[in-house]
Amino acid sequence: MVDLSQYLPILLFLGVALVLSTAFVFLPMLVARLTGAHKPNEQKLSEYECGFPAFEDPRSQFDVRFYLVAILFIIFDLEAAFLYPWAVSVFSLGWTAWFSMMIFIGELALGLVYAWKKGALDWE
């Protein structure tokens, strides 16, 4: 027989998180309706970010190049996240750490050259 009582704190944590997140979402809307702050009119519903109506449907598909640039940014951002702790401790780790990081940076450079040759960085 499996003892499931050890999972009780996790279930309590998830329950509290669910109750609090639901309260943070729906309670402000309820308070706005009860206090009279929810009175939509034409000026409140107008465009506020750019100042003029959209030219086309705002739910149109994005070009795949946006996603490629985002993925490349994440890859090289992770490189920086690995590079800083390595730079701090490289002298205490020895030559093995230095060679392994050079291999890592070389792989990232090859990935950048590949993306460049495929045209992922070209913007038309």
PDB file of C-alpha atoms in Angstrom:
ATOM      1  CA  MET A   1       0.000   0.000   0.000  1.00  0.00           C
ATOM      2  CA  VAL A   2       1.369   3.391  -1.003  1.00  0.00           C
ATOM      3  CA  ASP A   3       1.404   6.151   1.619  1.00  0.00           C
ATOM      4  CA  LEU A   4      -0.060   9.230  -0.091  1.00  0.00           C
ATOM      5  CA  SER A   5       0.049  11.453   3.004  1.00  0.00           C
ATOM      6  CA  GLN A   6       3.468  12.746   1.986  1.00  0.00           C
ATOM      7  CA  TYR A   7       1.826  14.483  -0.989  1.00  0.00           C
ATOM      8  CA  LEU A   8      -0.595  16.457   1.215  1.00  0.00           C
ATOM      9  CA  PRO A   9       1.665  19.557   1.504  1.00  0.00           C
ATOM     10  CA  ILE A  10       1.989  19.695  -2.281  1.00  0.00           C
ATOM     11  CA  LEU A  11      -1.763  19.428  -2.723  1.00  0.00           C
ATOM     12  CA  LEU A  12      -2.301  22.154  -0.124  1.00  0.00           C
ATOM     13  CA  PHE A  13       0.227  24.382  -1.880  1.00  0.00           C
ATOM     14  CA  LEU A  14      -1.488  23.844  -5.232  1.00  0.00           C
ATOM     15  CA  GLY A  15      -4.889  24.531  -3.685  1.00  0.00           C
ATOM     16  CA  VAL A  16      -3.731  27.788  -2.102  1.00  0.00           C
ATOM     17  CA  ALA A  17      -2.069  28.819  -5.386  1.00  0.00           C
ATOM     18  CA  LEU A  18      -5.265  28.094  -7.319  1.00  0.00           C
ATOM     19  CA  VAL A  19      -7.437  30.046  -4.871  1.00  0.00           C
ATOM     20  CA  LEU A  20      -5.072  33.037  -4.801  1.00  0.00           C
ATOM     21  CA  SER A  21      -4.597  33.186  -8.568  1.00  0.00           C
ATOM     22  CA  THR A  22      -8.350  32.980  -9.116  1.00  0.00           C
ATOM     23  CA  ALA A  23      -8.899  35.724  -6.544  1.00  0.00           C
ATOM     24  CA  PHE A  24      -6.267  37.969  -8.141  1.00  0.00           C
ATOM     25  CA  VAL A  25      -7.955  37.589 -11.529  1.00  0.00           C
ATOM     26  CA  PHE A  26     -11.641  37.833 -10.682  1.00  0.00           C
ATOM     27  CA  LEU A  27     -11.709  39.976  -7.530  1.00  0.00           C
ATOM     28  CA  PRO A  28     -10.603  43.231  -9.254  1.00  0.00           C
ATOM     29  CA  MET A  29     -13.259  42.734 -11.941  1.00  0.00           C
ATOM     30  CA  LEU A  30     -15.910  42.169  -9.298  1.00  0.00           C
ATOM     31  CA  VAL A  31     -14.825  45.230  -7.303  1.00  0.00           C
ATOM     32  CA  ALA A  32     -14.854  47.365 -10.467  1.00  0.00           C
ATOM     33  CA  ARG A  33     -18.417  46.315 -11.252  1.00  0.00           C
ATOM     34  CA  LEU A  34     -19.604  46.897  -7.685  1.00  0.00           C
ATOM     35  CA  THR A  35     -17.962  50.314  -7.306  1.00  0.00           C
ATOM     36  CA  GLY A  36     -19.124  51.633 -10.662  1.00  0.00           C
ATOM     37  CA  ALA A  37     -15.716  51.842 -12.300  1.00  0.00           C
ATOM     38  CA  HIS A  38     -16.896  49.515 -15.065  1.00  0.00           C
ATOM     39  CA  LYS A  39     -18.694  51.933 -17.375  1.00  0.00           C
ATOM     40  CA  PRO A  40     -17.496  51.313 -20.915  1.00  0.00           C
ATOM     41  CA  ASN A  41     -17.969  54.106 -23.402  1.00  0.00           C
ATOM     42  CA  GLU A  42     -16.593  54.878 -26.843  1.00  0.00           C
ATOM     43  CA  GLN A  43     -13.556  56.739 -25.536  1.00  0.00           C
ATOM     44  CA  LYS A  44     -12.567  53.935 -23.138  1.00  0.00           C
ATOM     45  CA  LEU A  45     -12.909  51.348 -25.906  1.00  0.00           C
ATOM     46  CA  SER A  46     -10.886  53.330 -28.465  1.00  0.00           C
ATOM     47  CA  GLU A  47      -7.325  52.504 -29.577  1.00  0.00           C
ATOM     48  CA  TYR A  48      -4.820  53.567 -26.967  1.00  0.00           C
ATOM     49  CA  GLU A  49      -1.482  52.066 -27.959  1.00  0.00           C
ATOM     50  CA  CYS A  50      -0.807  53.643 -31.353  1.00  0.00           C
ATOM     51  CA  GLY A  51      -3.551  56.251 -31.607  1.00  0.00           C
ATOM     52  CA  PHE A  52      -5.217  55.030 -34.779  1.00  0.00           C
ATOM     53  CA  PRO A  53      -7.252  51.978 -35.780  1.00  0.00           C
ATOM     54  CA  ALA A  54      -5.419  48.908 -37.038  1.00  0.00           C
ATOM     55  CA  PHE A  55      -4.956  48.594 -40.800  1.00  0.00           C
ATOM     56  CA  GLU A  56      -5.571  44.865 -40.839  1.00  0.00           C
ATOM     57  CA  ASP A  57      -6.710  42.050 -38.586  1.00  0.00           C
ATOM     58  CA  PRO A  58      -4.543  42.106 -35.425  1.00  0.00           C
ATOM     59  CA  ARG A  59      -4.758  38.314 -35.200  1.00  0.00           C
ATOM     60  CA  SER A  60      -2.837  37.765 -38.434  1.00  0.00           C
ATOM     61  CA  GLN A  61       0.060  35.344 -38.536  1.00  0.00           C
ATOM     62  CA  PHE A  62       3.594  36.551 -37.912  1.00  0.00           C
ATOM     63  CA  ASP A  63       6.396  35.866 -40.307  1.00  0.00           C
ATOM     64  CA  VAL A  64       8.560  32.917 -39.285  1.00  0.00           C
ATOM     65  CA  ARG A  65      11.625  35.200 -39.173  1.00  0.00           C
ATOM     66  CA  PHE A  66      10.336  36.757 -35.952  1.00  0.00           C
ATOM     67  CA  TYR A  67      10.453  33.334 -34.317  1.00  0.00           C
ATOM     68  CA  LEU A  68      13.896  32.545 -35.740  1.00  0.00           C
ATOM     69  CA  VAL A  69      15.326  35.763 -34.352  1.00  0.00           C
ATOM     70  CA  ALA A  70      13.709  35.039 -30.977  1.00  0.00           C
ATOM     71  CA  ILE A  71      15.182  31.526 -30.878  1.00  0.00           C
ATOM     72  CA  LEU A  72      18.628  32.835 -31.818  1.00  0.00           C
ATOM     73  CA  PHE A  73      18.362  35.465 -29.091  1.00  0.00           C
ATOM     74  CA  ILE A  74      17.482  32.807 -26.510  1.00  0.00           C
ATOM     75  CA  ILE A  75      20.394  30.617 -27.607  1.00  0.00           C
ATOM     76  CA  PHE A  76      22.953  33.400 -27.294  1.00  0.00           C
ATOM     77  CA  ASP A  77      21.382  34.671 -24.096  1.00  0.00           C
ATOM     78  CA  LEU A  78      21.890  31.214 -22.613  1.00  0.00           C
ATOM     79  CA  GLU A  79      25.467  31.333 -23.826  1.00  0.00           C
ATOM     80  CA  ALA A  80      26.004  34.457 -21.753  1.00  0.00           C
ATOM     81  CA  ALA A  81      24.324  32.797 -18.782  1.00  0.00           C
ATOM     82  CA  PHE A  82      26.820  29.918 -18.959  1.00  0.00           C
ATOM     83  CA  LEU A  83      29.780  32.133 -19.777  1.00  0.00           C
ATOM     84  CA  TYR A  84      29.688  34.421 -16.734  1.00  0.00           C
ATOM     85  CA  PRO A  85      29.934  31.744 -14.003  1.00  0.00           C
ATOM     86  CA  TRP A  86      32.599  29.962 -16.039  1.00  0.00           C
ATOM     87  CA  ALA A  87      34.637  33.168 -16.344  1.00  0.00           C
ATOM     88  CA  VAL A  88      34.544  33.643 -12.583  1.00  0.00           C
ATOM     89  CA  SER A  89      35.736  30.140 -11.771  1.00  0.00           C
ATOM     90  CA  VAL A  90      37.892  29.225 -14.784  1.00  0.00           C
ATOM     91  CA  PHE A  91      41.210  29.682 -12.996  1.00  0.00           C
ATOM     92  CA  SER A  92      40.248  27.309 -10.195  1.00  0.00           C
ATOM     93  CA  LEU A  93      38.797  24.664 -12.565  1.00  0.00           C
ATOM     94  CA  GLY A  94      41.838  24.150 -14.764  1.00  0.00           C
ATOM     95  CA  TRP A  95      42.449  23.436 -18.406  1.00  0.00           C
ATOM     96  CA  THR A  96      39.634  20.904 -18.753  1.00  0.00           C
ATOM     97  CA  ALA A  97      37.052  23.589 -18.042  1.00  0.00           C
ATOM     98  CA  TRP A  98      38.749  25.958 -20.469  1.00  0.00           C
ATOM     99  CA  PHE A  99      38.754  23.411 -23.306  1.00  0.00           C
ATOM    100  CA  SER A 100      35.161  22.372 -22.671  1.00  0.00           C
ATOM    101  CA  MET A 101      34.005  25.999 -22.782  1.00  0.00           C
ATOM    102  CA  MET A 102      35.945  26.597 -25.996  1.00  0.00           C
ATOM    103  CA  ILE A 103      34.157  23.591 -27.524  1.00  0.00           C
ATOM    104  CA  PHE A 104      30.825  25.030 -26.328  1.00  0.00           C
ATOM    105  CA  ILE A 105      31.586  28.456 -27.820  1.00  0.00           C
ATOM    106  CA  GLY A 106      32.770  26.800 -31.032  1.00  0.00           C
ATOM    107  CA  GLU A 107      29.479  24.912 -31.332  1.00  0.00           C
ATOM    108  CA  LEU A 108      27.563  28.142 -30.841  1.00  0.00           C
ATOM    109  CA  ALA A 109      29.713  29.865 -33.456  1.00  0.00           C
ATOM    110  CA  LEU A 110      28.998  27.031 -35.896  1.00  0.00           C
ATOM    111  CA  GLY A 111      25.284  27.446 -35.190  1.00  0.00           C
ATOM    112  CA  LEU A 112      25.522  31.171 -35.853  1.00  0.00           C
ATOM    113  CA  VAL A 113      27.390  30.582 -39.131  1.00  0.00           C
ATOM    114  CA  TYR A 114      24.762  28.011 -40.151  1.00  0.00           C
ATOM    115  CA  ALA A 115      21.900  30.415 -39.377  1.00  0.00           C
ATOM    116  CA  TRP A 116      23.713  33.182 -41.241  1.00  0.00           C
ATOM    117  CA  LYS A 117      24.283  30.997 -44.323  1.00  0.00           C
ATOM    118  CA  LYS A 118      20.625  29.855 -44.299  1.00  0.00           C
ATOM    119  CA  GLY A 119      19.515  33.513 -44.265  1.00  0.00           C
ATOM    120  CA  ALA A 120      17.850  33.467 -40.860  1.00  0.00           C
ATOM    121  CA  LEU A 121      19.445  36.816 -40.016  1.00  0.00           C
ATOM    122  CA  ASP A 122      18.565  38.536 -43.310  1.00  0.00           C
ATOM    123  CA  TRP A 123      15.704  40.957 -43.035  1.00  0.00           C
ATOM    124  CA  GLU A 124      13.835  42.035 -46.151  1.00  0.00           C
TER     125      GLU A 124
END
